[in-house]
PDB file of C-alpha atoms in Angstrom:
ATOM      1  CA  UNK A   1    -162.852 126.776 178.539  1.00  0.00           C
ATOM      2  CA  UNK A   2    -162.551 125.925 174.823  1.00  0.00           C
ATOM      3  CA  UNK A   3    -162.102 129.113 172.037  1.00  0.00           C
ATOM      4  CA  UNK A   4    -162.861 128.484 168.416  1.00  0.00           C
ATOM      5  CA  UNK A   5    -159.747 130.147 166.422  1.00  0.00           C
ATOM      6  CA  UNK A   6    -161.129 131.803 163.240  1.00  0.00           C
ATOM      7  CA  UNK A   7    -158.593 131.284 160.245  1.00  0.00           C
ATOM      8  CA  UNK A   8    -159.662 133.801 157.511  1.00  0.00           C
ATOM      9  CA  UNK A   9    -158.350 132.959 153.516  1.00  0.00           C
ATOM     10  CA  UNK A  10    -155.741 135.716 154.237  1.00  0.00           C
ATOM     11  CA  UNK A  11    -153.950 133.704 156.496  1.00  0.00           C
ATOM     12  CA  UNK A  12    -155.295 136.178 159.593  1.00  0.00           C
ATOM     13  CA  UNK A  13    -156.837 134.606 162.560  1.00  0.00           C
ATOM     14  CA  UNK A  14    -159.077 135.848 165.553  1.00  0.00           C
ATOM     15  CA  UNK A  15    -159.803 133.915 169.033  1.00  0.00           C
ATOM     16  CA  UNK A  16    -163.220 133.670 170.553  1.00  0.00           C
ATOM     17  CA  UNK A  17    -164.040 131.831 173.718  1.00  0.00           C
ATOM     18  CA  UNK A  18    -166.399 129.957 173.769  1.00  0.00           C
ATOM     19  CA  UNK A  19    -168.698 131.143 176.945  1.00  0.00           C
ATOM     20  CA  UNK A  20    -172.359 129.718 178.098  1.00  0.00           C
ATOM     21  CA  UNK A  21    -175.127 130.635 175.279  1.00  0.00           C
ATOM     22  CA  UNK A  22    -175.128 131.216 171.605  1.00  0.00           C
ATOM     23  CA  UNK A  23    -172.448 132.361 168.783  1.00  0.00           C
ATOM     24  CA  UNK A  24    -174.090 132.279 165.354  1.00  0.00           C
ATOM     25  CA  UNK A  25    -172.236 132.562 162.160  1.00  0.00           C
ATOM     26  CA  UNK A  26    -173.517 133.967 158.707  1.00  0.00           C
ATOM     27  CA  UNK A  27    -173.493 136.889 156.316  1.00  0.00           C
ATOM     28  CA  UNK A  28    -176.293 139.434 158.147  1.00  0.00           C
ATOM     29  CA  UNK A  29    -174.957 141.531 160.199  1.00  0.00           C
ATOM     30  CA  UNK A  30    -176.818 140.544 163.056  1.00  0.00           C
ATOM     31  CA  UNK A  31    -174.547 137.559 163.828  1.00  0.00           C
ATOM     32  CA  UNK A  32    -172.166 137.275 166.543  1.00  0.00           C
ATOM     33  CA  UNK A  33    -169.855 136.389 163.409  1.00  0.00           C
ATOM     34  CA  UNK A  34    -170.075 138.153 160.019  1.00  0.00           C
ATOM     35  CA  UNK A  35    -168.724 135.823 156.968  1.00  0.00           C
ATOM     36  CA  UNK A  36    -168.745 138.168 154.048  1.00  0.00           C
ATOM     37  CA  UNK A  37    -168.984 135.066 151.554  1.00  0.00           C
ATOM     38  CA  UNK A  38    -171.771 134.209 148.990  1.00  0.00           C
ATOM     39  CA  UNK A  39    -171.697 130.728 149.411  1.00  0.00           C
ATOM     40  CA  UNK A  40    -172.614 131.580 153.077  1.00  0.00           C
ATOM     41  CA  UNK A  41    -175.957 131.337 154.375  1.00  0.00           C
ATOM     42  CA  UNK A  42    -177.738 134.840 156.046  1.00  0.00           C
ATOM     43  CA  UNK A  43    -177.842 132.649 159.545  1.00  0.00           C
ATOM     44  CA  UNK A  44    -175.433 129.904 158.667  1.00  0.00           C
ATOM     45  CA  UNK A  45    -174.703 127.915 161.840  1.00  0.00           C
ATOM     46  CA  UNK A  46    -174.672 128.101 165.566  1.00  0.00           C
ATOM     47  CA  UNK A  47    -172.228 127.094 168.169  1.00  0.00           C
ATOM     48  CA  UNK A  48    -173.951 126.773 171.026  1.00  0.00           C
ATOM     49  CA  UNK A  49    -172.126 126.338 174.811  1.00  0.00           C
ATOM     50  CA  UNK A  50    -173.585 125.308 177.877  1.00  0.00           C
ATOM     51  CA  UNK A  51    -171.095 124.451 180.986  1.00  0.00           C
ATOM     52  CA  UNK A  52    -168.443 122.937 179.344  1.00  0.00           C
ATOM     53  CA  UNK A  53    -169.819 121.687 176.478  1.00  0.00           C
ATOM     54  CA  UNK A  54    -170.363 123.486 173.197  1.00  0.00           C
ATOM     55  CA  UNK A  55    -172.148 122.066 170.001  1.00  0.00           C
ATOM     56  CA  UNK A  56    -172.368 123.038 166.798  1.00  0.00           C
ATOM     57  CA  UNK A  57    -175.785 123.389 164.413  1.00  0.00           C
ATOM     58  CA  UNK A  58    -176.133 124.017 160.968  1.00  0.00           C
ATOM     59  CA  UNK A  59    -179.237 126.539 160.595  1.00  0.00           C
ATOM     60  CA  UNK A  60    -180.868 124.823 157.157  1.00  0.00           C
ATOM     61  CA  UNK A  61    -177.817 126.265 155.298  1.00  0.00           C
ATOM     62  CA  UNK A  62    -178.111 125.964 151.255  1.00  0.00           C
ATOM     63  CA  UNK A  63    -174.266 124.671 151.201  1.00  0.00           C
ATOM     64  CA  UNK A  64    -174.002 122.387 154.607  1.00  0.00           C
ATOM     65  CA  UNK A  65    -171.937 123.298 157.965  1.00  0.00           C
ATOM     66  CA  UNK A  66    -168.606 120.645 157.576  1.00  0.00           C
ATOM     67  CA  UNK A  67    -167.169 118.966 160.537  1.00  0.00           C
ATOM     68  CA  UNK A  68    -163.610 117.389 160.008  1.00  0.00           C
ATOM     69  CA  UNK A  69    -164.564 117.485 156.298  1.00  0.00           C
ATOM     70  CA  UNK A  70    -168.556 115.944 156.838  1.00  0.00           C
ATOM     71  CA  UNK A  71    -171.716 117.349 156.669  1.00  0.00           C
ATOM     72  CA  UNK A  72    -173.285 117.721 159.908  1.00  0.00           C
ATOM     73  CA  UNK A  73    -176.916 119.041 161.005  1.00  0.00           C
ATOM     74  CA  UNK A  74    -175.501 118.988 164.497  1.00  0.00           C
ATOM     75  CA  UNK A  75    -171.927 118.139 166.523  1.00  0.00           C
ATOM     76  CA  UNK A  76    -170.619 118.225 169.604  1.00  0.00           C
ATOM     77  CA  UNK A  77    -167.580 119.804 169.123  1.00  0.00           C
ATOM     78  CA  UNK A  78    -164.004 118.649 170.942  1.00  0.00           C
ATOM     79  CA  UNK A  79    -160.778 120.062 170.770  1.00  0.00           C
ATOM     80  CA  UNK A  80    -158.975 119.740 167.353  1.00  0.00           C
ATOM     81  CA  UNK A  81    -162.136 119.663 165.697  1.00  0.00           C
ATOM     82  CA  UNK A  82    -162.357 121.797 161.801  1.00  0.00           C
ATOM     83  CA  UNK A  83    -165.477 123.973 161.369  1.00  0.00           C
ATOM     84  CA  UNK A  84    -165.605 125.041 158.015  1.00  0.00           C
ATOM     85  CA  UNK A  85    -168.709 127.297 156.378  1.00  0.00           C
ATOM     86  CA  UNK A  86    -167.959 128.349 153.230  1.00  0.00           C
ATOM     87  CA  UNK A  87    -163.791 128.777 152.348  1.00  0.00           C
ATOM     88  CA  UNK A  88    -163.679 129.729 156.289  1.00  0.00           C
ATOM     89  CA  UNK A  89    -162.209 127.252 158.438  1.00  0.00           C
ATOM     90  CA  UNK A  90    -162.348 127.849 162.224  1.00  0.00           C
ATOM     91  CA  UNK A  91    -160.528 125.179 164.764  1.00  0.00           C
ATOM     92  CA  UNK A  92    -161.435 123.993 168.444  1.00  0.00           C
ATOM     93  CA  UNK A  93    -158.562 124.438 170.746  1.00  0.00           C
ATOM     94  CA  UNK A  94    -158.352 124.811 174.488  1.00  0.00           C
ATOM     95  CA  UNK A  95    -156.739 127.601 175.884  1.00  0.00           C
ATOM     96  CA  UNK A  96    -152.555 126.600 176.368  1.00  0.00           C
ATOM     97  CA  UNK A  97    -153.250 126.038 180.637  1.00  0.00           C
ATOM     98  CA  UNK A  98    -155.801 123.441 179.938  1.00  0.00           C
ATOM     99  CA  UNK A  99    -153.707 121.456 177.145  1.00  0.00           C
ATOM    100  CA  UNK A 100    -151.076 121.481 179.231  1.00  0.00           C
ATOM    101  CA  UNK A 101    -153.297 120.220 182.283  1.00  0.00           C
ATOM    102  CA  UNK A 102    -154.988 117.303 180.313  1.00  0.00           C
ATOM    103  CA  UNK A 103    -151.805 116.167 178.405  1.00  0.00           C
ATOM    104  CA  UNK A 104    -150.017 115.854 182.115  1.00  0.00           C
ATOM    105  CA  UNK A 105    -152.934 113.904 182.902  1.00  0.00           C
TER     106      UNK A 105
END
């Protein structure tokens, strides 16, 4: 299972896994994830998983969902991949077992 690593602008960092359905990101408090940042949108983005496979949607932000530094509107997301909405950055990793499994590979 893939987790999305959150890396905040204080250096702090917080690990969600990524399970089947929807994780949305933005500055109301009714998203999964709260970014307390202006240039934000209220719903921002989505990451959306379903099996194995998760995606990522920008919402109609004002300022753009980034992908490795590009402008998306939508992304299917692999491991290594940056994420970055406003000054957050988040990064796709698989969980240590599975690296270890597909690098053996």
């Amino acid at each position: 299972m893939q987790a999305v690593i959150l890396r905040h602008a204080t250096n702090s960092s917080q690990t969600i896994e990524l399970v089947s359905g929807e994780l949305t990101f933005g500055r109301a408090t009714n998203n999964h994830i709260c970014i307390n940042d202006q240039s934000v949108s209220s719903t921002h983005a989505r990451i959306f998983t379903y099996f194995c496979v998760s995606y990522v949607e920008d919402l109609n932000s004002t300022n753009g969902t980034y992908v490795n530094g590009k402008r998306i509107k939508k992304h299917l997301l692999k491991p290594g991949d940056t994420l970055q909405l406003g000054k957050y950055g988040f990064v796709i990793e698989l969980p240590h077992s599975e690296q270890s499994r597909s690098q053996s590979a």
